[in-house]
Amino acid sequence: MAGRILVFISFLFFISCTETARNSSTTETITESLTDSVLKKEKPVVQHEYFSKAFIAVDGATIFADSTLKNTAYKPKLGDSLEVLEHAGTSYNGFGYFPPENIYKVVSLNGDSTIKGYLKGRQLGAGGQIILADSSKALIIYRYLKLAGEVDEILDNPCEVLLVKGNKTLAKHNFTAYSDLGFEQNFTREFKPAITLFTINYGYPACGYTQGQYLFSWDGKTLKLIEKTNSSSDSGIYAHWTDWIFPGDSLGEAGHLISRDYHFEVDEKENVLENDTTMELIGLRKYKYSNYNFTLVLKDTTIRNLRNK
C-alpha cells in the first residue's frame, strides 16, 4: 500500500521547514559533539536529544577510569551500547594536533549500568537496531571518520556505516555527508528472494538546506549502494523530494523498485487565494530485482505536470 512507500520528504510543503525532514521514530542523529570537532575555546554543549545513546563503533575500544585516559576501566565490544553523560575534555596525544579528539564520560548500557568511564569520541557512533530479511536482528552504526570543517558546513565529510551482529562487523560502506545523520529501514519481504533495505539520511534540518539520502541493500553477504537522492524545501514555497515505490505499493510493480522525483512550487500573488501551484514529476528510475541485485532498466527525465492551478 502507499503508506509503505519510504519517503525521504513526503509532502514537506505542508509542514514547517524548521522540523527535521526525517520523521521515523527509529531515526537517530549524530552531531558535532559525537565527532571529531574542530578546536574551540568554549566547551562543546552535549546535546542529549541527539545522541544520549551511542554505540562502540570500532574493535579494540577502551573505556578509561578517568579523563586523563591512563587507567583502563574495561574493554567494551563492538556494538556495545553506551549513554553519553557529558563532554569531558579533549585529547591532543601530546602533540597539540588540530583538530583535537573529544573525550566523553559514558555509562555502559549492556547489563551493568553502574560501570562509568571515559573514552575517545572516535570510538563512538550513532545508530539502532535493524531487522534483517531472515528475521534476525542486527545493528546499524554510522559515524563521521573525520571532518573537513564544522560538522554543519556543507562539505563532503567522510563517513562510514557498519552492519554489526554478535559484536562482529558483517559489512561496512563509506559515504560522505554533513550535519545530522540518521537511518530508516524498509520492510522488504515483498521482494523475492527477500532482501534487507535501509537508508542513511543526512542534512541540516532547516529551510532551504539540501538533505541527502543513501539507499543500501544487504543480501546476507554484501552491502551495496543502490542510489543516492537529494531533497530540499522552503516553508510551503517549494520542495523537491524522492519517493521509493516497492512491489506491494499501489503504484508498485512486481520485481521492481521504482524511484520517482517530484517538484512542488508556489507562485505567490498579492492575494494568497490566487497563488499558482505547480506539482511535477521530474524524474523516474526503475530497477529490476533479480538474484539479490537491483539493475537500472529505465531512466526517464521527462517532466510531467501533475497539478497546475
PDB file of C-alpha atoms in Angstrom:
ATOM      1  CA  MET A   1       0.000   0.000   0.000  1.00  0.00           C
ATOM      2  CA  ALA A   2       1.017   3.566  -0.483  1.00  0.00           C
ATOM      3  CA  GLY A   3       1.621   4.005   3.239  1.00  0.00           C
ATOM      4  CA  ARG A   4       4.612   1.734   2.973  1.00  0.00           C
ATOM      5  CA  ILE A   5       6.359   3.945   0.454  1.00  0.00           C
ATOM      6  CA  LEU A   6       9.584   5.042   2.030  1.00  0.00           C
ATOM      7  CA  VAL A   7       9.522   8.796   1.574  1.00  0.00           C
ATOM      8  CA  PHE A   8      12.516  10.948   2.352  1.00  0.00           C
ATOM      9  CA  ILE A   9      10.492  14.162   2.403  1.00  0.00           C
ATOM     10  CA  SER A  10       6.838  13.423   1.750  1.00  0.00           C
ATOM     11  CA  PHE A  11       4.594  16.451   1.243  1.00  0.00           C
ATOM     12  CA  LEU A  12       7.159  18.542   3.075  1.00  0.00           C
ATOM     13  CA  PHE A  13       5.476  21.721   1.919  1.00  0.00           C
ATOM     14  CA  PHE A  14       2.601  21.103   4.342  1.00  0.00           C
ATOM     15  CA  ILE A  15       4.839  21.201   7.425  1.00  0.00           C
ATOM     16  CA  SER A  16       7.281  23.686   8.869  1.00  0.00           C
ATOM     17  CA  CYS A  17      10.693  23.608   7.261  1.00  0.00           C
ATOM     18  CA  THR A  18      12.249  24.040  10.672  1.00  0.00           C
ATOM     19  CA  GLU A  19      11.384  20.451  11.513  1.00  0.00           C
ATOM     20  CA  THR A  20      13.710  17.641  10.588  1.00  0.00           C
ATOM     21  CA  ALA A  21      12.923  16.007   7.260  1.00  0.00           C
ATOM     22  CA  ARG A  22      13.318  12.553   8.795  1.00  0.00           C
ATOM     23  CA  ASN A  23      10.163  11.621  10.681  1.00  0.00           C
ATOM     24  CA  SER A  24      10.798   7.968  11.522  1.00  0.00           C
ATOM     25  CA  SER A  25      10.768   7.155  15.242  1.00  0.00           C
ATOM     26  CA  THR A  26      13.732   4.856  14.635  1.00  0.00           C
ATOM     27  CA  THR A  27      15.877   7.633  13.261  1.00  0.00           C
ATOM     28  CA  GLU A  28      18.833   8.629  15.419  1.00  0.00           C
ATOM     29  CA  THR A  29      21.043  11.620  14.678  1.00  0.00           C
ATOM     30  CA  ILE A  30      24.658  12.339  15.349  1.00  0.00           C
ATOM     31  CA  THR A  31      26.056  15.815  15.792  1.00  0.00           C
ATOM     32  CA  GLU A  32      29.356  17.566  16.218  1.00  0.00           C
ATOM     33  CA  SER A  33      29.524  16.653  19.901  1.00  0.00           C
ATOM     34  CA  LEU A  34      29.829  12.971  18.910  1.00  0.00           C
ATOM     35  CA  THR A  35      32.501  13.530  16.258  1.00  0.00           C
ATOM     36  CA  ASP A  36      35.988  14.968  15.948  1.00  0.00           C
ATOM     37  CA  SER A  37      35.037  18.627  16.253  1.00  0.00           C
ATOM     38  CA  VAL A  38      37.248  21.478  15.249  1.00  0.00           C
ATOM     39  CA  LEU A  39      39.134  23.220  18.036  1.00  0.00           C
ATOM     40  CA  LYS A  40      37.014  25.639  20.044  1.00  0.00           C
ATOM     41  CA  LYS A  41      37.734  27.718  23.135  1.00  0.00           C
ATOM     42  CA  GLU A  42      34.357  27.070  24.704  1.00  0.00           C
ATOM     43  CA  LYS A  43      33.283  23.674  25.997  1.00  0.00           C
ATOM     44  CA  PRO A  44      31.010  21.902  23.466  1.00  0.00           C
ATOM     45  CA  VAL A  45      27.391  21.528  24.532  1.00  0.00           C
ATOM     46  CA  VAL A  46      26.278  17.922  24.977  1.00  0.00           C
ATOM     47  CA  GLN A  47      23.034  17.512  23.012  1.00  0.00           C
ATOM     48  CA  HIS A  48      21.297  14.582  24.687  1.00  0.00           C
ATOM     49  CA  GLU A  49      18.320  14.707  22.355  1.00  0.00           C
ATOM     50  CA  TYR A  50      20.677  13.726  19.527  1.00  0.00           C
ATOM     51  CA  PHE A  51      22.883  11.021  20.931  1.00  0.00           C
ATOM     52  CA  SER A  52      22.282  10.158  24.597  1.00  0.00           C
ATOM     53  CA  LYS A  53      22.502   6.554  23.379  1.00  0.00           C
ATOM     54  CA  ALA A  54      25.595   5.687  21.361  1.00  0.00           C
ATOM     55  CA  PHE A  55      27.421   2.549  20.250  1.00  0.00           C
ATOM     56  CA  ILE A  56      31.009   1.339  20.201  1.00  0.00           C
ATOM     57  CA  ALA A  57      31.959   1.635  16.521  1.00  0.00           C
ATOM     58  CA  VAL A  58      35.472   0.133  16.500  1.00  0.00           C
ATOM     59  CA  ASP A  59      37.214  -3.034  17.617  1.00  0.00           C
ATOM     60  CA  GLY A  60      39.657  -2.664  20.492  1.00  0.00           C
ATOM     61  CA  ALA A  61      37.963   0.312  22.160  1.00  0.00           C
ATOM     62  CA  THR A  62      38.937   1.227  25.711  1.00  0.00           C
ATOM     63  CA  ILE A  63      36.909   2.791  28.500  1.00  0.00           C
ATOM     64  CA  PHE A  64      39.187   4.554  30.991  1.00  0.00           C
ATOM     65  CA  ALA A  65      38.606   5.169  34.686  1.00  0.00           C
ATOM     66  CA  ASP A  66      39.387   8.899  34.456  1.00  0.00           C
ATOM     67  CA  SER A  67      39.516  11.657  31.863  1.00  0.00           C
ATOM     68  CA  THR A  68      43.313  11.505  31.629  1.00  0.00           C
ATOM     69  CA  LEU A  69      42.831   8.192  29.764  1.00  0.00           C
ATOM     70  CA  LYS A  70      45.579   6.445  31.735  1.00  0.00           C
ATOM     71  CA  ASN A  71      43.802   3.778  33.791  1.00  0.00           C
ATOM     72  CA  THR A  72      41.694   1.188  31.938  1.00  0.00           C
ATOM     73  CA  ALA A  73      38.238   0.552  33.405  1.00  0.00           C
ATOM     74  CA  TYR A  74      37.073  -2.077  30.943  1.00  0.00           C
ATOM     75  CA  LYS A  75      37.164  -3.155  27.304  1.00  0.00           C
ATOM     76  CA  PRO A  76      33.811  -2.820  25.548  1.00  0.00           C
ATOM     77  CA  LYS A  77      32.968  -4.816  22.451  1.00  0.00           C
ATOM     78  CA  LEU A  78      31.984  -3.571  19.028  1.00  0.00           C
ATOM     79  CA  GLY A  79      28.274  -2.749  19.089  1.00  0.00           C
ATOM     80  CA  ASP A  80      28.023  -2.325  22.862  1.00  0.00           C
ATOM     81  CA  SER A  81      25.603   0.461  23.772  1.00  0.00           C
ATOM     82  CA  LEU A  82      26.501   3.423  25.975  1.00  0.00           C
ATOM     83  CA  GLU A  83      24.854   6.526  27.334  1.00  0.00           C
ATOM     84  CA  VAL A  84      26.896   9.671  26.811  1.00  0.00           C
ATOM     85  CA  LEU A  85      26.731  11.679  30.035  1.00  0.00           C
ATOM     86  CA  GLU A  86      28.867  14.698  29.228  1.00  0.00           C
ATOM     87  CA  HIS A  87      31.775  16.129  27.290  1.00  0.00           C
ATOM     88  CA  ALA A  88      34.861  15.721  29.460  1.00  0.00           C
ATOM     89  CA  GLY A  89      37.670  17.437  27.567  1.00  0.00           C
ATOM     90  CA  THR A  90      39.891  16.944  24.546  1.00  0.00           C
ATOM     91  CA  SER A  91      42.884  14.765  23.759  1.00  0.00           C
ATOM     92  CA  TYR A  92      45.907  16.105  21.871  1.00  0.00           C
ATOM     93  CA  ASN A  93      48.065  12.973  22.174  1.00  0.00           C
ATOM     94  CA  GLY A  94      50.838  15.245  23.439  1.00  0.00           C
ATOM     95  CA  PHE A  95      51.375  16.866  20.044  1.00  0.00           C
ATOM     96  CA  GLY A  96      48.688  19.564  20.031  1.00  0.00           C
ATOM     97  CA  TYR A  97      47.408  18.442  16.627  1.00  0.00           C
ATOM     98  CA  PHE A  98      44.386  20.072  15.002  1.00  0.00           C
ATOM     99  CA  PRO A  99      41.633  19.165  15.437  1.00  0.00           C
ATOM    100  CA  PRO A 100      41.744  17.530  18.875  1.00  0.00           C
ATOM    101  CA  GLU A 101      39.684  14.486  19.778  1.00  0.00           C
ATOM    102  CA  ASN A 102      36.745  14.864  22.159  1.00  0.00           C
ATOM    103  CA  ILE A 103      36.637  12.810  25.342  1.00  0.00           C
ATOM    104  CA  TYR A 104      33.264  11.719  26.762  1.00  0.00           C
ATOM    105  CA  LYS A 105      32.057  10.459  30.104  1.00  0.00           C
ATOM    106  CA  VAL A 106      29.819   7.450  29.487  1.00  0.00           C
ATOM    107  CA  VAL A 107      27.915   4.732  31.290  1.00  0.00           C
ATOM    108  CA  SER A 108      27.525   1.181  29.988  1.00  0.00           C
ATOM    109  CA  LEU A 109      24.025   0.054  28.997  1.00  0.00           C
ATOM    110  CA  ASN A 110      24.983  -3.586  28.488  1.00  0.00           C
ATOM    111  CA  GLY A 111      23.759  -5.268  31.638  1.00  0.00           C
ATOM    112  CA  ASP A 112      25.691  -3.274  34.248  1.00  0.00           C
ATOM    113  CA  SER A 113      24.657   0.382  34.305  1.00  0.00           C
ATOM    114  CA  THR A 114      26.992   1.066  37.248  1.00  0.00           C
ATOM    115  CA  ILE A 115      30.100   0.954  35.045  1.00  0.00           C
ATOM    116  CA  LYS A 116      31.116   4.502  34.176  1.00  0.00           C
ATOM    117  CA  GLY A 117      34.214   5.744  32.441  1.00  0.00           C
ATOM    118  CA  TYR A 118      35.763   7.892  29.728  1.00  0.00           C
ATOM    119  CA  LEU A 119      36.567   7.248  26.091  1.00  0.00           C
ATOM    120  CA  LYS A 120      37.624   8.986  22.905  1.00  0.00           C
ATOM    121  CA  GLY A 121      34.907  10.224  20.590  1.00  0.00           C
ATOM    122  CA  ARG A 122      36.307   8.476  17.540  1.00  0.00           C
ATOM    123  CA  GLN A 123      35.302   5.160  19.096  1.00  0.00           C
ATOM    124  CA  LEU A 124      31.618   6.131  19.126  1.00  0.00           C
ATOM    125  CA  GLY A 125      28.835   6.021  16.569  1.00  0.00           C
ATOM    126  CA  ALA A 126      25.073   6.503  16.495  1.00  0.00           C
ATOM    127  CA  GLY A 127      22.560   4.002  15.145  1.00  0.00           C
ATOM    128  CA  GLY A 128      19.962   1.465  16.133  1.00  0.00           C
ATOM    129  CA  GLN A 129      18.517  -1.995  15.608  1.00  0.00           C
ATOM    130  CA  ILE A 130      17.507  -3.343  12.229  1.00  0.00           C
ATOM    131  CA  ILE A 131      15.508  -6.474  11.317  1.00  0.00           C
ATOM    132  CA  LEU A 132      17.202  -8.460   8.564  1.00  0.00           C
ATOM    133  CA  ALA A 133      15.406 -10.316   5.802  1.00  0.00           C
ATOM    134  CA  ASP A 134      15.897 -13.625   7.661  1.00  0.00           C
ATOM    135  CA  SER A 135      14.070 -12.082  10.685  1.00  0.00           C
ATOM    136  CA  SER A 136      17.231 -11.911  12.784  1.00  0.00           C
ATOM    137  CA  LYS A 137      18.350  -8.676  14.442  1.00  0.00           C
ATOM    138  CA  ALA A 138      21.470  -6.616  13.811  1.00  0.00           C
ATOM    139  CA  LEU A 139      22.764  -3.091  14.418  1.00  0.00           C
ATOM    140  CA  ILE A 140      23.278  -0.216  12.026  1.00  0.00           C
ATOM    141  CA  ILE A 141      26.088   2.034  13.329  1.00  0.00           C
ATOM    142  CA  TYR A 142      27.183   5.174  11.484  1.00  0.00           C
ATOM    143  CA  ARG A 143      29.748   7.854  12.239  1.00  0.00           C
ATOM    144  CA  TYR A 144      31.968  10.580  10.859  1.00  0.00           C
ATOM    145  CA  LEU A 145      35.514   9.408  10.173  1.00  0.00           C
ATOM    146  CA  LYS A 146      36.853  12.967  10.146  1.00  0.00           C
ATOM    147  CA  LEU A 147      35.663  16.499   9.462  1.00  0.00           C
ATOM    148  CA  ALA A 148      36.882  18.925   6.838  1.00  0.00           C
ATOM    149  CA  GLY A 149      35.443  21.798   8.909  1.00  0.00           C
ATOM    150  CA  GLU A 150      32.470  22.412  11.173  1.00  0.00           C
ATOM    151  CA  VAL A 151      30.060  19.467  11.090  1.00  0.00           C
ATOM    152  CA  ASP A 152      27.212  21.688   9.794  1.00  0.00           C
ATOM    153  CA  GLU A 153      29.247  23.147   6.921  1.00  0.00           C
ATOM    154  CA  ILE A 154      28.131  21.843   3.533  1.00  0.00           C
ATOM    155  CA  LEU A 155      31.229  19.737   2.935  1.00  0.00           C
ATOM    156  CA  ASP A 156      31.841  16.174   1.821  1.00  0.00           C
ATOM    157  CA  ASN A 157      32.894  14.736   5.165  1.00  0.00           C
ATOM    158  CA  PRO A 158      33.904  11.048   5.006  1.00  0.00           C
ATOM    159  CA  CYS A 159      31.619   8.724   6.989  1.00  0.00           C
ATOM    160  CA  GLU A 160      31.053   5.010   7.346  1.00  0.00           C
ATOM    161  CA  VAL A 161      28.099   2.768   8.090  1.00  0.00           C
ATOM    162  CA  LEU A 162      28.578  -0.612   9.770  1.00  0.00           C
ATOM    163  CA  LEU A 163      26.257  -3.611   9.852  1.00  0.00           C
ATOM    164  CA  VAL A 164      27.051  -5.333  13.154  1.00  0.00           C
ATOM    165  CA  LYS A 165      25.799  -8.631  14.527  1.00  0.00           C
ATOM    166  CA  GLY A 166      27.076 -10.536  17.540  1.00  0.00           C
ATOM    167  CA  ASN A 167      29.788  -7.908  18.152  1.00  0.00           C
ATOM    168  CA  LYS A 168      31.209  -8.558  14.688  1.00  0.00           C
ATOM    169  CA  THR A 169      31.132  -6.410  11.563  1.00  0.00           C
ATOM    170  CA  LEU A 170      29.192  -8.140   8.792  1.00  0.00           C
ATOM    171  CA  ALA A 171      29.828  -5.340   6.304  1.00  0.00           C
ATOM    172  CA  LYS A 172      30.710  -1.666   6.033  1.00  0.00           C
ATOM    173  CA  HIS A 173      30.356   1.048   3.413  1.00  0.00           C
ATOM    174  CA  ASN A 174      31.827   4.540   3.139  1.00  0.00           C
ATOM    175  CA  PHE A 175      29.821   7.628   2.167  1.00  0.00           C
ATOM    176  CA  THR A 176      30.007  11.407   2.529  1.00  0.00           C
ATOM    177  CA  ALA A 177      27.677  13.681   4.479  1.00  0.00           C
ATOM    178  CA  TYR A 178      27.332  16.773   6.647  1.00  0.00           C
ATOM    179  CA  SER A 179      25.354  17.755   9.761  1.00  0.00           C
ATOM    180  CA  ASP A 180      22.805  15.314  11.263  1.00  0.00           C
ATOM    181  CA  LEU A 181      22.938  11.632  10.359  1.00  0.00           C
ATOM    182  CA  GLY A 182      20.084   9.141  10.704  1.00  0.00           C
ATOM    183  CA  PHE A 183      18.707   5.907   9.287  1.00  0.00           C
ATOM    184  CA  GLU A 184      15.419   4.222   8.388  1.00  0.00           C
ATOM    185  CA  GLN A 185      14.524   0.656   7.477  1.00  0.00           C
ATOM    186  CA  ASN A 186      12.153  -0.636   4.824  1.00  0.00           C
ATOM    187  CA  PHE A 187      10.335  -3.968   5.182  1.00  0.00           C
ATOM    188  CA  THR A 188      11.336  -5.918   2.118  1.00  0.00           C
ATOM    189  CA  ARG A 189       9.753  -9.358   2.071  1.00  0.00           C
ATOM    190  CA  GLU A 190       7.736  -8.305  -0.969  1.00  0.00           C
ATOM    191  CA  PHE A 191      10.937  -8.831  -2.982  1.00  0.00           C
ATOM    192  CA  LYS A 192      11.601 -12.456  -3.863  1.00  0.00           C
ATOM    193  CA  PRO A 193      14.018 -13.581  -2.552  1.00  0.00           C
ATOM    194  CA  ALA A 194      13.676 -11.320   0.487  1.00  0.00           C
ATOM    195  CA  ILE A 195      16.381  -8.675   0.913  1.00  0.00           C
ATOM    196  CA  THR A 196      17.189  -6.070   3.556  1.00  0.00           C
ATOM    197  CA  LEU A 197      16.971  -2.397   2.554  1.00  0.00           C
ATOM    198  CA  PHE A 198      17.738   0.650   4.681  1.00  0.00           C
ATOM    199  CA  THR A 199      18.591   4.313   4.204  1.00  0.00           C
ATOM    200  CA  ILE A 200      21.170   6.647   5.700  1.00  0.00           C
ATOM    201  CA  ASN A 201      19.952  10.252   5.831  1.00  0.00           C
ATOM    202  CA  TYR A 202      21.911  13.437   6.370  1.00  0.00           C
ATOM    203  CA  GLY A 203      21.459  17.201   6.267  1.00  0.00           C
ATOM    204  CA  TYR A 204      20.981  20.350   8.292  1.00  0.00           C
ATOM    205  CA  PRO A 205      17.305  20.451   9.428  1.00  0.00           C
ATOM    206  CA  ALA A 206      16.366  23.968   8.321  1.00  0.00           C
ATOM    207  CA  CYS A 207      14.793  25.836   5.418  1.00  0.00           C
ATOM    208  CA  GLY A 208      16.479  25.612   2.054  1.00  0.00           C
ATOM    209  CA  TYR A 209      19.222  23.157   3.015  1.00  0.00           C
ATOM    210  CA  THR A 210      19.784  20.107   0.846  1.00  0.00           C
ATOM    211  CA  GLN A 211      19.022  16.805   2.561  1.00  0.00           C
ATOM    212  CA  GLY A 212      20.641  13.647   1.244  1.00  0.00           C
ATOM    213  CA  GLN A 213      19.656  10.004   1.417  1.00  0.00           C
ATOM    214  CA  TYR A 214      21.517   6.808   0.548  1.00  0.00           C
ATOM    215  CA  LEU A 215      19.573   3.618  -0.181  1.00  0.00           C
ATOM    216  CA  PHE A 216      21.514   0.446   0.703  1.00  0.00           C
ATOM    217  CA  SER A 217      20.777  -3.261   0.276  1.00  0.00           C
ATOM    218  CA  TRP A 218      22.122  -6.209   2.278  1.00  0.00           C
ATOM    219  CA  ASP A 219      21.770  -9.671   0.740  1.00  0.00           C
ATOM    220  CA  GLY A 220      23.361 -11.574   3.606  1.00  0.00           C
ATOM    221  CA  LYS A 221      26.866 -11.261   2.173  1.00  0.00           C
ATOM    222  CA  THR A 222      27.354  -7.844   0.579  1.00  0.00           C
ATOM    223  CA  LEU A 223      26.325  -4.299   1.485  1.00  0.00           C
ATOM    224  CA  LYS A 224      25.531  -2.391  -1.732  1.00  0.00           C
ATOM    225  CA  LEU A 225      24.556   1.198  -2.520  1.00  0.00           C
ATOM    226  CA  ILE A 226      21.530   1.300  -4.848  1.00  0.00           C
ATOM    227  CA  GLU A 227      21.230   5.061  -5.275  1.00  0.00           C
ATOM    228  CA  LYS A 228      21.647   8.454  -3.615  1.00  0.00           C
ATOM    229  CA  THR A 229      18.958  11.157  -3.730  1.00  0.00           C
ATOM    230  CA  ASN A 230      18.627  14.771  -2.570  1.00  0.00           C
ATOM    231  CA  SER A 231      15.680  16.749  -1.217  1.00  0.00           C
ATOM    232  CA  SER A 232      15.017  20.337  -0.207  1.00  0.00           C
ATOM    233  CA  SER A 233      12.132  22.588   0.839  1.00  0.00           C
ATOM    234  CA  ASP A 234      11.279  26.097   1.989  1.00  0.00           C
ATOM    235  CA  SER A 235       8.184  26.545   4.183  1.00  0.00           C
ATOM    236  CA  GLY A 236       5.409  25.914   1.685  1.00  0.00           C
ATOM    237  CA  ILE A 237       7.068  27.818  -1.180  1.00  0.00           C
ATOM    238  CA  TYR A 238       8.868  24.982  -2.927  1.00  0.00           C
ATOM    239  CA  ALA A 239      10.003  21.419  -2.351  1.00  0.00           C
ATOM    240  CA  HIS A 240      11.624  18.590  -4.232  1.00  0.00           C
ATOM    241  CA  TRP A 241      11.901  15.034  -2.959  1.00  0.00           C
ATOM    242  CA  THR A 242      12.042  11.381  -3.949  1.00  0.00           C
ATOM    243  CA  ASP A 243       9.588   8.536  -3.294  1.00  0.00           C
ATOM    244  CA  TRP A 244      10.778   4.942  -3.441  1.00  0.00           C
ATOM    245  CA  ILE A 245       7.957   2.631  -4.544  1.00  0.00           C
ATOM    246  CA  PHE A 246       8.031  -1.071  -3.762  1.00  0.00           C
ATOM    247  CA  PRO A 247       6.147  -4.016  -5.303  1.00  0.00           C
ATOM    248  CA  GLY A 248       3.380  -4.003  -2.687  1.00  0.00           C
ATOM    249  CA  ASP A 249       2.578  -0.295  -3.074  1.00  0.00           C
ATOM    250  CA  SER A 250      -0.368   0.925  -5.144  1.00  0.00           C
ATOM    251  CA  LEU A 251       1.987   2.221  -7.864  1.00  0.00           C
ATOM    252  CA  GLY A 252       4.380  -0.696  -7.491  1.00  0.00           C
ATOM    253  CA  GLU A 253       5.353  -3.404  -9.973  1.00  0.00           C
ATOM    254  CA  ALA A 254       6.278  -6.979  -9.127  1.00  0.00           C
ATOM    255  CA  GLY A 255      10.027  -7.498  -9.054  1.00  0.00           C
ATOM    256  CA  HIS A 256      10.862  -3.791  -9.413  1.00  0.00           C
ATOM    257  CA  LEU A 257      11.951  -0.848  -7.299  1.00  0.00           C
ATOM    258  CA  ILE A 258      10.728   2.482  -8.691  1.00  0.00           C
ATOM    259  CA  SER A 259      12.249   5.837  -7.797  1.00  0.00           C
ATOM    260  CA  ARG A 260      10.146   8.960  -8.530  1.00  0.00           C
ATOM    261  CA  ASP A 261      11.410  12.570  -8.185  1.00  0.00           C
ATOM    262  CA  TYR A 262       8.868  15.333  -7.518  1.00  0.00           C
ATOM    263  CA  HIS A 263       8.942  19.120  -7.599  1.00  0.00           C
ATOM    264  CA  PHE A 264       6.410  21.472  -5.969  1.00  0.00           C
ATOM    265  CA  GLU A 265       6.384  25.265  -6.232  1.00  0.00           C
ATOM    266  CA  VAL A 266       4.075  28.147  -5.325  1.00  0.00           C
ATOM    267  CA  ASP A 267       3.972  31.296  -7.451  1.00  0.00           C
ATOM    268  CA  GLU A 268       2.946  33.796  -4.789  1.00  0.00           C
ATOM    269  CA  LYS A 269       0.430  36.544  -5.556  1.00  0.00           C
ATOM    270  CA  GLU A 270      -0.653  39.554  -3.509  1.00  0.00           C
ATOM    271  CA  ASN A 271      -3.881  37.714  -2.763  1.00  0.00           C
ATOM    272  CA  VAL A 272      -2.906  34.321  -1.351  1.00  0.00           C
ATOM    273  CA  LEU A 273      -6.124  32.801  -2.756  1.00  0.00           C
ATOM    274  CA  GLU A 274      -4.799  33.492  -6.255  1.00  0.00           C
ATOM    275  CA  ASN A 275      -1.478  31.712  -5.760  1.00  0.00           C
ATOM    276  CA  ASP A 276      -0.494  29.360  -8.573  1.00  0.00           C
ATOM    277  CA  THR A 277       0.837  25.953  -7.523  1.00  0.00           C
ATOM    278  CA  THR A 278       2.813  23.563  -9.668  1.00  0.00           C
ATOM    279  CA  MET A 279       3.328  19.867  -8.964  1.00  0.00           C
ATOM    280  CA  GLU A 280       5.596  17.962 -11.341  1.00  0.00           C
ATOM    281  CA  LEU A 281       7.118  14.547 -11.740  1.00  0.00           C
ATOM    282  CA  ILE A 282      10.660  15.444 -12.845  1.00  0.00           C
ATOM    283  CA  GLY A 283      12.383  12.085 -12.891  1.00  0.00           C
ATOM    284  CA  LEU A 284      11.705   8.352 -12.840  1.00  0.00           C
ATOM    285  CA  ARG A 285      14.064   5.406 -12.447  1.00  0.00           C
ATOM    286  CA  LYS A 286      13.116   1.734 -12.494  1.00  0.00           C
ATOM    287  CA  TYR A 287      15.310  -1.043 -11.077  1.00  0.00           C
ATOM    288  CA  LYS A 288      14.713  -4.710 -11.848  1.00  0.00           C
ATOM    289  CA  TYR A 289      15.326  -7.032  -8.914  1.00  0.00           C
ATOM    290  CA  SER A 290      16.881 -10.418  -9.645  1.00  0.00           C
ATOM    291  CA  ASN A 291      19.243 -12.675  -7.694  1.00  0.00           C
ATOM    292  CA  TYR A 292      19.717 -10.048  -4.918  1.00  0.00           C
ATOM    293  CA  ASN A 293      20.721  -7.336  -7.399  1.00  0.00           C
ATOM    294  CA  PHE A 294      18.938  -4.142  -8.454  1.00  0.00           C
ATOM    295  CA  THR A 295      19.677  -3.288 -12.096  1.00  0.00           C
ATOM    296  CA  LEU A 296      18.670   0.073 -13.582  1.00  0.00           C
ATOM    297  CA  VAL A 297      16.444  -0.692 -16.598  1.00  0.00           C
ATOM    298  CA  LEU A 298      14.709   2.677 -17.113  1.00  0.00           C
ATOM    299  CA  LYS A 299      15.745   6.289 -16.594  1.00  0.00           C
ATOM    300  CA  ASP A 300      13.240   8.932 -17.690  1.00  0.00           C
ATOM    301  CA  THR A 301      13.815  12.670 -17.138  1.00  0.00           C
ATOM    302  CA  THR A 302      10.654  13.803 -18.930  1.00  0.00           C
ATOM    303  CA  ILE A 303       8.868  16.493 -16.890  1.00  0.00           C
ATOM    304  CA  ARG A 304       5.202  15.627 -16.303  1.00  0.00           C
ATOM    305  CA  ASN A 305       2.810  18.228 -14.945  1.00  0.00           C
ATOM    306  CA  LEU A 306       0.714  16.659 -12.183  1.00  0.00           C
ATOM    307  CA  ARG A 307      -1.032  19.803 -10.987  1.00  0.00           C
ATOM    308  CA  ASN A 308      -1.062  23.437 -12.098  1.00  0.00           C
ATOM    309  CA  LYS A 309      -3.727  25.830 -10.849  1.00  0.00           C
TER     310      LYS A 309
END
